[in-house]
Amino acid sequence: MNRLSVTNLCKTYVDSDQRIEVLRNVDLEVMPSELVCITGQSGCGKSTLLHILGLLDSPDAGKVFLNGMEVTSLMPEAPSIRNLKIGFVFQFHYLVDDLTARENVALPMLIAGSSTGRAMQKAAELLTWFDMRHRANHYPNQLSGGEQQRIALARALINQPEVILADEPTGNLDPEHSLEVYDIIGRLNRDFGQTFVVVTHDPQLAGFADSVYALQNGVLMLE
Ligand SMILES: Nc1ncnc2c1ncn2[C@@H]1O[C@H](COP(=O)(O)OP(=O)(O)O)[C@@H](O)[C@H]1O
Ligand SMILES: [Mg+2]
């Protein structure tokens, strides 16, 4: 069974007199442990698609399935599904400025109702795996861009999500730090079977993906 799928997604934005047809009957199937890349020009609708996949936005038509069950952003369980089953990584890290790296990583587990002790312990283990243990008590503004994205990835992982959705996770990084982030995504995928959908312009990450799709004029095509 597929991990995440969408069928016939349609999304149109209407701005005063302008209609932007962003997604036209988009279908996508993501299998467990698959690393999927989505490419496409700026403004073509990649973030819109990722937001719908992550139940942050609703399509005008079409369905989203997680492990074969239909899910929508409007269902009362949506916030809990997002927190427990879907990890998000964005272009900007969106870490909480006045929490330490370790507290930022622990946050989704605390929101899910875990004790502080357990969440902080798990956060410490993840920081070790990410080679960031020595930065545990640093605040986001004391970290480099690459380190901030590693913390954002650790935070996305802490509840052991079914899938991680990453929206141009290296869009704001120089090539060296981008490489670090790709390396982590690749290891999480290979060593732990973590499922990913990654929006990226970067051919390097697309190079080791299982499937690469291009979004163009609202249509998603397998490359
Ligand atoms: N809330 C919105 N209202 C109106 N237009 C929007 C909205 N969000 C995105 N758009 C438009 O939809 C198109 C796709 O946006 P987006 O999904 O962010 O593209 P990408 O991530 O590929 O750069 C763009 O033309 C954008 O301006
Ligand atoms: Mg975008």
XYZ file of C-alpha atoms and ligand atoms in Angstrom:
251
model
C 0.000 0.000 0.000
C 1.248 3.488 -0.701
C 2.224 5.775 2.152
C 0.824 9.002 0.770
C -1.198 9.608 -2.350
C -3.335 12.217 -4.004
C -5.831 11.825 -6.784
C -7.190 14.434 -9.128
C -6.070 17.444 -7.110
C -7.228 20.782 -8.474
C -6.419 24.181 -7.038
C -7.147 27.593 -8.528
C -6.402 30.939 -6.892
C -8.689 33.804 -7.765
C -7.174 37.246 -7.168
C -9.528 40.105 -8.038
C -9.998 39.475 -11.779
C -7.155 36.955 -12.188
C -7.544 33.194 -12.060
C -4.388 31.145 -11.506
C -4.935 27.464 -12.174
C -2.097 26.067 -10.043
C -2.890 22.337 -9.941
C -4.822 20.492 -12.651
C -5.850 16.943 -11.861
C -2.621 16.108 -10.111
C -2.055 12.460 -9.132
C 0.880 11.313 -7.011
C 1.687 8.076 -5.216
C 4.478 7.895 -2.668
C 5.507 4.416 -1.511
C 6.924 3.642 1.948
C 10.658 4.463 2.095
C 10.527 6.289 -1.204
C 12.466 9.512 -1.722
C 10.432 11.653 -4.109
C 11.642 14.947 -5.564
C 9.405 17.569 -7.104
C 10.964 20.211 -9.316
C 9.533 23.099 -11.273
C 9.948 26.808 -11.872
C 9.332 29.348 -9.163
C 5.619 30.066 -8.844
C 4.485 26.851 -10.556
C 2.674 25.516 -7.486
C 5.175 23.274 -5.690
C 4.522 24.769 -2.258
C 0.779 24.669 -2.863
C 1.033 20.930 -3.628
C 3.209 20.269 -0.570
C 0.852 22.227 1.668
C -2.092 20.162 0.431
C -0.101 16.929 0.968
C 0.638 18.107 4.523
C -2.962 19.112 5.272
C -1.962 22.755 5.641
C -4.240 23.719 2.763
C -7.292 22.241 1.013
C -7.668 21.466 -2.677
C -10.707 22.681 -4.629
C -11.201 19.088 -5.769
C -9.425 15.778 -5.313
C -8.412 13.598 -2.401
C -5.417 13.009 -0.147
C -4.740 9.576 1.371
C -2.325 8.715 4.164
C -1.715 4.978 4.512
C -4.810 4.380 2.424
C -7.122 6.497 4.594
C -8.610 9.670 3.214
C -7.479 12.731 5.163
C -8.412 16.394 4.785
C -7.201 19.613 6.341
C -10.731 20.251 7.582
C -11.105 17.142 9.714
C -10.899 17.670 13.481
C -7.960 15.220 13.657
C -5.908 17.188 11.082
C -3.711 19.061 13.609
C -2.865 15.840 15.396
C -2.170 13.981 12.116
C 0.145 16.828 11.091
C 2.001 16.734 14.387
C 2.319 12.952 14.685
C 2.447 11.606 11.136
C 3.896 14.358 8.978
C 7.229 16.112 9.444
C 7.784 19.485 7.802
C 10.991 21.191 6.777
C 10.784 24.579 5.085
C 13.243 26.808 3.254
C 13.481 28.992 6.347
C 13.986 26.938 9.448
C 11.133 28.461 11.520
C 12.828 27.436 14.739
C 11.539 29.173 17.861
C 14.096 31.890 18.619
C 13.935 31.751 22.405
C 14.119 27.958 22.707
C 17.440 26.105 22.582
C 18.226 23.667 19.787
C 17.308 20.761 22.047
C 14.039 22.366 23.173
C 13.116 23.115 19.562
C 13.643 19.456 18.633
C 11.621 18.282 21.661
C 8.669 20.591 20.949
C 6.513 18.368 18.676
C 6.849 15.498 21.175
C 5.789 17.790 24.036
C 2.818 18.978 21.965
C 1.907 15.303 21.464
C 1.679 14.926 25.261
C 4.997 13.334 26.118
C 6.703 14.123 29.424
C 9.452 16.756 29.354
C 12.015 14.171 30.467
C 11.233 11.742 27.645
C 11.030 14.436 24.989
C 14.328 16.017 26.060
C 15.998 12.572 26.150
C 14.789 11.741 22.633
C 15.871 15.201 21.440
C 19.351 14.580 22.866
C 19.573 11.211 21.042
C 18.567 12.840 17.759
C 21.065 15.648 18.253
C 23.783 13.033 18.749
C 22.759 11.248 15.549
C 22.838 14.606 13.746
C 26.277 15.318 15.178
C 24.815 18.358 16.912
C 25.053 17.318 20.564
C 27.585 20.076 21.240
C 25.043 22.640 20.019
C 22.150 21.374 22.185
C 21.999 24.464 24.387
C 22.570 26.999 21.641
C 19.796 29.253 20.416
C 18.895 29.315 16.705
C 20.655 32.662 16.096
C 23.891 31.106 17.419
C 23.821 28.387 14.738
C 24.928 28.411 11.108
C 22.323 28.034 8.360
C 23.274 24.375 7.851
C 23.028 23.682 11.576
C 19.643 25.391 11.760
C 18.348 23.137 8.973
C 19.730 20.056 10.746
C 17.827 21.094 13.878
C 14.700 21.628 11.760
C 15.152 18.095 10.327
C 15.618 16.612 13.801
C 12.447 18.389 14.926
C 10.569 17.003 11.910
C 11.723 13.495 12.867
C 11.073 13.394 16.590
C 7.575 11.919 16.416
C 8.762 9.307 13.884
C 6.493 10.607 11.134
C 5.165 8.526 8.251
C 6.555 11.049 5.800
C 8.702 14.176 5.815
C 7.687 16.979 3.466
C 10.531 19.362 2.715
C 9.987 22.583 0.766
C 13.281 23.745 -0.779
C 15.175 22.788 2.393
C 18.463 24.010 0.929
C 17.038 27.028 -0.896
C 18.694 29.351 1.583
C 22.033 27.534 1.979
C 25.388 27.709 0.238
C 26.521 24.596 -1.713
C 28.586 23.173 1.163
C 25.749 23.346 3.694
C 23.286 22.109 1.073
C 25.446 19.025 0.705
C 25.250 18.377 4.469
C 21.465 18.510 4.346
C 21.309 16.177 1.308
C 23.637 13.777 3.039
C 21.316 13.625 6.056
C 18.193 13.207 3.921
C 19.934 10.405 1.994
C 21.065 8.620 5.169
C 17.646 8.883 6.821
C 16.113 7.455 3.677
C 18.627 4.624 3.138
C 19.392 3.632 6.740
C 15.978 4.124 8.338
C 13.607 3.925 5.381
C 12.293 7.395 6.098
C 9.842 8.453 3.379
C 10.423 11.916 1.889
C 8.779 14.294 -0.541
C 11.288 17.048 -1.270
C 10.683 20.114 -3.392
C 13.996 21.268 -4.804
C 15.596 23.057 -7.726
C 18.835 21.309 -7.026
C 19.802 18.564 -9.488
C 22.137 17.040 -6.872
C 19.329 15.887 -4.600
C 17.140 14.983 -7.554
C 20.103 12.793 -8.631
C 19.691 10.338 -5.775
C 15.900 10.388 -5.515
C 13.857 7.263 -6.337
C 11.437 9.325 -8.414
C 11.623 12.841 -9.780
C 8.514 14.711 -10.879
C 8.250 18.028 -12.660
C 5.336 20.377 -12.116
C 4.580 22.511 -15.143
C 1.445 24.435 -16.058
C -0.416 22.712 -13.253
C 0.451 19.219 -14.499
C 2.713 16.842 -12.573
C 4.813 14.525 -14.732
C 7.281 11.775 -13.886
C 10.673 12.730 -15.307
N -2.941 32.335 -1.154
C -2.738 32.644 -2.430
N -3.562 33.492 -3.076
C -3.377 33.799 -4.379
N -2.393 33.282 -5.142
C -1.536 32.430 -4.541
C -1.650 32.064 -3.168
N -0.648 31.186 -2.860
C 0.053 31.028 -3.989
N -0.470 31.752 -4.999
C 0.007 31.799 -6.390
O -0.020 30.476 -6.891
C 1.129 30.205 -7.678
C 1.898 29.015 -7.090
O 2.509 29.380 -5.855
P 3.462 28.395 -5.051
O 2.731 27.135 -4.782
O 3.964 29.135 -3.871
O 4.624 28.139 -6.118
P 6.108 27.557 -5.934
O 6.228 26.978 -4.559
O 6.270 26.552 -7.021
O 7.036 28.715 -6.124
C 1.921 31.497 -7.731
O 1.572 32.182 -8.883
C 1.446 32.243 -6.507
O 1.570 33.616 -6.673
Mg 7.518 27.433 -3.008
